[in-house]
mmCIF file of C-alpha atoms in Angstrom:
data_model
loop_
_atom_site.group_PDB
_atom_site.id
_atom_site.type_symbol
_atom_site.label_atom_id
_atom_site.label_comp_id
_atom_site.label_asym_id
_atom_site.label_seq_id
_atom_site.Cartn_x
_atom_site.Cartn_y
_atom_site.Cartn_z
ATOM 1 C CA GLN A 147 -0.062 -0.040 0.080
ATOM 2 C CA LYS A 148 2.861 2.435 0.781
ATOM 3 C CA ALA A 149 4.430 1.988 -2.615
ATOM 4 C CA ALA A 150 0.977 2.625 -4.322
ATOM 5 C CA ASP A 151 0.679 5.737 -2.191
ATOM 6 C CA LYS A 152 4.189 7.049 -3.255
ATOM 7 C CA ASP A 153 3.291 6.250 -6.952
ATOM 8 C CA SER A 154 0.064 8.186 -6.587
ATOM 9 C CA ALA A 155 1.851 11.174 -4.993
ATOM 10 C CA ILE A 156 4.425 11.189 -7.925
ATOM 11 C CA GLN A 157 1.780 11.036 -10.418
ATOM 12 C CA ALA A 158 -0.068 14.081 -8.945
ATOM 13 C CA GLY A 159 3.200 16.238 -8.942
ATOM 14 C CA ASP A 160 5.242 17.619 -6.083
ATOM 15 C CA THR A 161 3.190 18.856 -3.137
ATOM 16 C CA MET A 162 5.058 22.214 -3.659
ATOM 17 C CA CYS A 163 3.520 22.308 -7.135
ATOM 18 C CA PRO A 164 0.586 20.033 -7.590
ATOM 19 C CA CYS A 165 -0.741 18.990 -11.024
ATOM 20 C CA LEU A 166 -3.995 20.654 -12.046
ATOM 21 C CA THR A 167 -7.029 18.458 -11.670
ATOM 22 C CA ALA A 168 -9.964 18.053 -14.029
ATOM 23 C CA GLU A 169 -12.082 20.091 -11.555
ATOM 24 C CA GLN A 170 -9.921 23.153 -12.052
ATOM 25 C CA LEU A 171 -10.538 23.223 -15.947
ATOM 26 C CA ASP A 172 -13.195 25.434 -17.556
ATOM 27 C CA SER A 173 -14.646 22.167 -18.873
ATOM 28 C CA SER A 174 -15.768 21.526 -15.248
ATOM 29 C CA LYS A 175 -18.384 23.496 -13.452
ATOM 30 C CA GLY A 176 -16.442 26.169 -11.367
ATOM 31 C CA GLY A 177 -12.977 25.478 -13.219
ATOM 32 C CA TYR A 178 -11.330 28.352 -14.753
ATOM 33 C CA PHE A 179 -8.037 26.967 -16.472
ATOM 34 C CA PRO A 180 -8.652 26.943 -20.337
ATOM 35 C CA GLU A 181 -9.406 23.451 -21.760
ATOM 36 C CA LYS A 182 -12.429 23.883 -23.771
ATOM 37 C CA ILE A 183 -10.677 25.721 -26.640
ATOM 38 C CA TYR A 184 -8.367 22.713 -27.023
ATOM 39 C CA GLU A 185 -11.154 20.058 -26.775
ATOM 40 C CA GLU A 186 -13.306 18.342 -29.443
ATOM 41 C CA LYS A 187 -15.224 14.955 -29.720
ATOM 42 C CA VAL A 188 -13.926 12.323 -31.986
ATOM 43 C CA ASN A 189 -16.135 9.231 -32.180
ATOM 44 C CA GLY A 190 -17.911 10.348 -29.046
ATOM 45 C CA LYS A 191 -14.786 10.701 -27.066
ATOM 46 C CA LYS A 192 -13.314 14.044 -26.019
ATOM 47 C CA VAL A 193 -9.678 14.771 -26.979
ATOM 48 C CA LYS A 194 -7.307 17.586 -27.053
ATOM 49 C CA PHE A 195 -6.240 18.850 -30.473
ATOM 50 C CA LEU A 196 -3.840 21.375 -32.060
ATOM 51 C CA PRO A 197 -4.163 22.417 -35.643
ATOM 52 C CA GLU A 198 -1.176 22.174 -37.881
ATOM 53 C CA CYS A 199 0.249 25.772 -38.070
ATOM 54 C CA ASN A 200 0.917 25.597 -41.870
ATOM 55 C CA ASP A 201 -2.358 23.627 -42.622
ATOM 56 C CA PRO A 202 -5.086 24.416 -40.149
ATOM 57 C CA SER A 203 -7.360 21.792 -41.911
ATOM 58 C CA LYS A 204 -5.073 19.183 -40.284
ATOM 59 C CA GLU A 205 -5.275 18.575 -36.562
ATOM 60 C CA TRP A 206 -3.143 16.462 -34.100
ATOM 61 C CA LYS A 207 -5.072 14.683 -31.344
ATOM 62 C CA PHE A 208 -3.902 14.129 -27.785
ATOM 63 C CA PRO A 209 -5.405 12.385 -24.777
ATOM 64 C CA LYS A 210 -7.924 14.720 -23.249
ATOM 65 C CA ASP A 211 -6.241 14.223 -19.741
ATOM 66 C CA LEU A 212 -2.739 14.826 -21.061
ATOM 67 C CA GLY A 213 -0.937 16.302 -18.023
ATOM 68 C CA ILE A 214 -4.031 16.760 -15.986
ATOM 69 C CA GLY A 215 -4.085 15.210 -12.578
ATOM 70 C CA LYS A 216 -1.046 13.166 -13.274
ATOM 71 C CA CYS A 217 2.467 13.244 -14.883
ATOM 72 C CA ASP A 218 2.612 12.394 -18.481
ATOM 73 C CA ASN A 219 5.172 12.488 -21.351
ATOM 74 C CA MET A 220 4.786 13.162 -24.958
ATOM 75 C CA ASP A 221 6.453 9.945 -26.009
ATOM 76 C CA THR A 222 4.944 8.381 -29.165
ATOM 77 C CA LEU A 223 2.611 11.386 -29.688
ATOM 78 C CA PRO A 224 2.864 12.979 -33.153
ATOM 79 C CA PRO A 225 3.759 15.458 -34.398
ATOM 80 C CA PHE A 226 6.320 16.087 -31.728
ATOM 81 C CA CYS A 227 7.391 12.523 -30.652
ATOM 82 C CA GLY A 228 5.864 10.254 -33.012
ATOM 83 C CA SER A 229 7.607 7.409 -34.941
ATOM 84 C CA GLY A 230 9.285 9.655 -37.465
ATOM 85 C CA THR A 231 7.088 8.977 -40.484
ATOM 86 C CA GLN A 232 5.072 11.398 -42.480
ATOM 87 C CA THR A 233 1.867 10.340 -40.726
ATOM 88 C CA SER A 234 3.640 10.258 -37.284
ATOM 89 C CA PRO A 235 6.361 12.883 -37.304
ATOM 90 C CA LYS A 236 8.950 13.396 -34.576
ATOM 91 C CA ARG A 237 9.720 17.138 -34.776
ATOM 92 C CA TRP A 238 11.447 17.327 -31.328
ATOM 93 C CA THR A 239 14.883 16.051 -31.774
ATOM 94 C CA SER A 240 15.611 15.549 -28.159
ATOM 95 C CA ASP A 241 14.585 12.260 -26.683
ATOM 96 C CA TRP A 242 14.668 14.002 -23.108
ATOM 97 C CA MET A 243 11.811 16.313 -24.390
ATOM 98 C CA CYS A 244 9.673 13.384 -25.469
ATOM 99 C CA GLN A 245 10.379 11.211 -22.398
ATOM 100 C CA ALA A 246 10.354 13.875 -19.645
ATOM 101 C CA LYS A 247 7.346 13.666 -17.555
ATOM 102 C CA PHE A 248 5.288 16.894 -16.997
ATOM 103 C CA CYS A 249 1.962 18.051 -15.801
ATOM 104 C CA HIS A 250 -0.192 21.269 -16.146
ATOM 105 C CA VAL A 251 0.170 23.293 -13.031
ATOM 106 C CA ASP A 252 -1.276 26.477 -11.398
ATOM 107 C CA PRO A 253 1.648 28.904 -11.565
ATOM 108 C CA ASP A 254 0.378 30.577 -8.339
ATOM 109 C CA ASN A 255 0.824 27.216 -6.450
ATOM 110 C CA CYS A 256 4.404 26.480 -7.574
ATOM 111 C CA PRO A 257 7.851 27.895 -7.187
ATOM 112 C CA ASP A 258 8.367 30.231 -10.009
ATOM 113 C CA ASP A 259 11.393 28.684 -11.524
ATOM 114 C CA TRP A 260 9.609 25.346 -11.879
ATOM 115 C CA VAL A 261 6.947 26.683 -14.196
ATOM 116 C CA ILE A 262 6.803 27.104 -17.945
ATOM 117 C CA SER A 263 4.017 29.246 -19.419
ATOM 118 C CA GLY A 264 1.808 27.120 -21.641
ATOM 119 C CA ASN A 265 3.464 27.180 -25.062
ATOM 120 C CA LEU A 266 1.603 24.436 -26.982
ATOM 121 C CA PHE A 267 -1.593 25.021 -25.035
ATOM 122 C CA PRO A 268 -1.518 28.799 -23.890
ATOM 123 C CA GLY A 269 -3.173 29.355 -20.457
ATOM 124 C CA LEU A 270 -2.063 25.908 -19.325
ATOM 125 C CA ALA A 271 1.278 26.339 -17.664
ATOM 126 C CA PHE A 272 3.306 23.208 -17.037
ATOM 127 C CA SER A 273 6.314 21.807 -15.002
ATOM 128 C CA TYR A 274 8.874 19.132 -15.499
ATOM 129 C CA ARG A 275 10.321 19.562 -11.985
ATOM 130 C CA THR A 276 7.174 18.680 -10.252
ATOM 131 C CA CYS A 277 7.079 15.358 -11.890
ATOM 132 C CA LEU A 278 10.539 14.180 -10.809
ATOM 133 C CA PRO A 279 10.478 11.349 -8.156
ATOM 134 C CA ASP A 280 11.405 12.156 -4.566
ATOM 135 C CA ASP A 281 14.560 10.248 -5.087
ATOM 136 C CA ALA A 282 15.608 12.148 -8.268
ATOM 137 C CA SER A 283 19.410 12.505 -8.714
ATOM 138 C CA ASP A 284 20.835 16.024 -8.587
ATOM 139 C CA ALA A 285 21.705 15.412 -12.405
ATOM 140 C CA GLN A 286 17.880 14.751 -13.088
ATOM 141 C CA LYS A 287 16.986 17.955 -11.126
ATOM 142 C CA SER A 288 19.607 19.817 -12.799
ATOM 143 C CA ARG A 289 18.385 18.741 -16.307
ATOM 144 C CA ALA A 290 14.855 19.499 -15.645
ATOM 145 C CA MET A 291 15.766 22.989 -14.380
ATOM 146 C CA HIS A 292 17.993 23.664 -17.196
ATOM 147 C CA GLU A 293 15.375 22.676 -19.782
ATOM 148 C CA THR A 294 12.724 24.646 -17.926
ATOM 149 C CA GLY A 295 15.194 27.723 -18.067
ATOM 150 C CA ILE A 296 15.638 27.414 -21.793
ATOM 151 C CA LEU A 297 11.816 27.013 -22.431
ATOM 152 C CA ARG A 298 11.165 30.159 -20.180
ATOM 153 C CA LYS A 299 13.736 32.237 -21.885
ATOM 154 C CA TYR A 300 12.536 31.340 -25.454
ATOM 155 C CA HIS A 301 8.938 31.051 -24.612
ATOM 156 C CA ARG A 302 6.383 31.354 -27.429
ATOM 157 C CA ALA A 303 2.746 30.565 -27.336
ATOM 158 C CA TYR A 304 1.966 28.406 -30.427
ATOM 159 C CA HIS A 305 -1.869 27.433 -30.378
ATOM 160 C CA CYS A 306 -0.801 25.054 -33.112
ATOM 161 C CA ALA A 307 1.624 22.277 -34.015
ATOM 162 C CA ALA A 308 4.763 23.239 -36.050
ATOM 163 C CA ASP A 309 8.563 23.344 -35.906
ATOM 164 C CA GLU A 310 8.255 27.203 -36.002
ATOM 165 C CA THR A 311 5.445 29.576 -35.212
ATOM 166 C CA ASP A 312 3.594 30.786 -38.288
ATOM 167 C CA PRO A 313 4.600 34.481 -38.824
ATOM 168 C CA ASN A 314 1.025 35.625 -38.978
ATOM 169 C CA LEU A 315 0.104 33.792 -35.715
ATOM 170 C CA GLN A 316 3.242 35.372 -34.022
ATOM 171 C CA LYS A 317 2.119 38.821 -35.330
ATOM 172 C CA ALA A 318 -1.271 38.253 -33.756
ATOM 173 C CA ALA A 319 0.178 37.035 -30.478
ATOM 174 C CA ASP A 320 2.541 40.073 -30.405
ATOM 175 C CA LYS A 321 -0.274 42.507 -31.131
ATOM 176 C CA ASP A 322 -2.398 40.704 -28.310
ATOM 177 C CA SER A 323 0.647 41.064 -25.888
ATOM 178 C CA ALA A 324 0.955 44.721 -26.797
ATOM 179 C CA ILE A 325 -2.655 45.323 -26.117
ATOM 180 C CA GLN A 326 -2.366 43.725 -22.705
ATOM 181 C CA ALA A 327 1.076 45.204 -21.862
ATOM 182 C CA GLY A 328 0.022 46.774 -18.668
ATOM 183 C CA ASP A 329 -1.156 50.187 -17.600
ATOM 184 C CA THR A 330 0.147 53.101 -19.637
ATOM 185 C CA MET A 331 1.285 54.583 -16.471
ATOM 186 C CA CYS A 332 3.488 51.486 -15.741
ATOM 187 C CA PRO A 333 3.872 49.557 -19.041
ATOM 188 C CA CYS A 334 5.269 45.975 -19.193
ATOM 189 C CA LEU A 335 8.804 45.392 -20.512
ATOM 190 C CA THR A 336 8.952 44.445 -24.217
ATOM 191 C CA ALA A 337 11.027 41.459 -25.389
ATOM 192 C CA GLU A 338 13.497 43.909 -26.971
ATOM 193 C CA GLN A 339 13.977 45.720 -23.505
ATOM 194 C CA LEU A 340 15.155 42.417 -21.802
#
């Protein structure tokens, strides 16, 4: 029973940064983290989806509960970590990125340096660090924090699946960012100012 409890705790994320639960999503009554915009029904079953950036008529499907209430990885999931074929691309070249466990988290309930703003699913922040086991080595912790730092530094909100962000989507995201760049009396820093 103790081993099962430990596995359950690992699956739910570190207590310092718990994984979001289904009840916290806007697809549940009272939830507020965005899920509905990434959700559709396929054969009567709800799934997450991302359109292909260069061809919005093509969609990539993911498990509805990917990273919700448990730690998951992207291993075997196209287009990022598929088998490397045309129908199942593997666009992420780092095996670590495909195999690393993560879950979606509430940034307000986590150490700041553990959290990556949602890049594939904007509004759904995630963490690799929270999904490391209690007995993770210093090297494992260091790698998770290193990758987190890189993703935080070079963050982009995609809303779609691609190797690069479509320039028109990036323009739209930049425009939205400028609109919500803080009060005119105290504007937020731009990327160029950093």
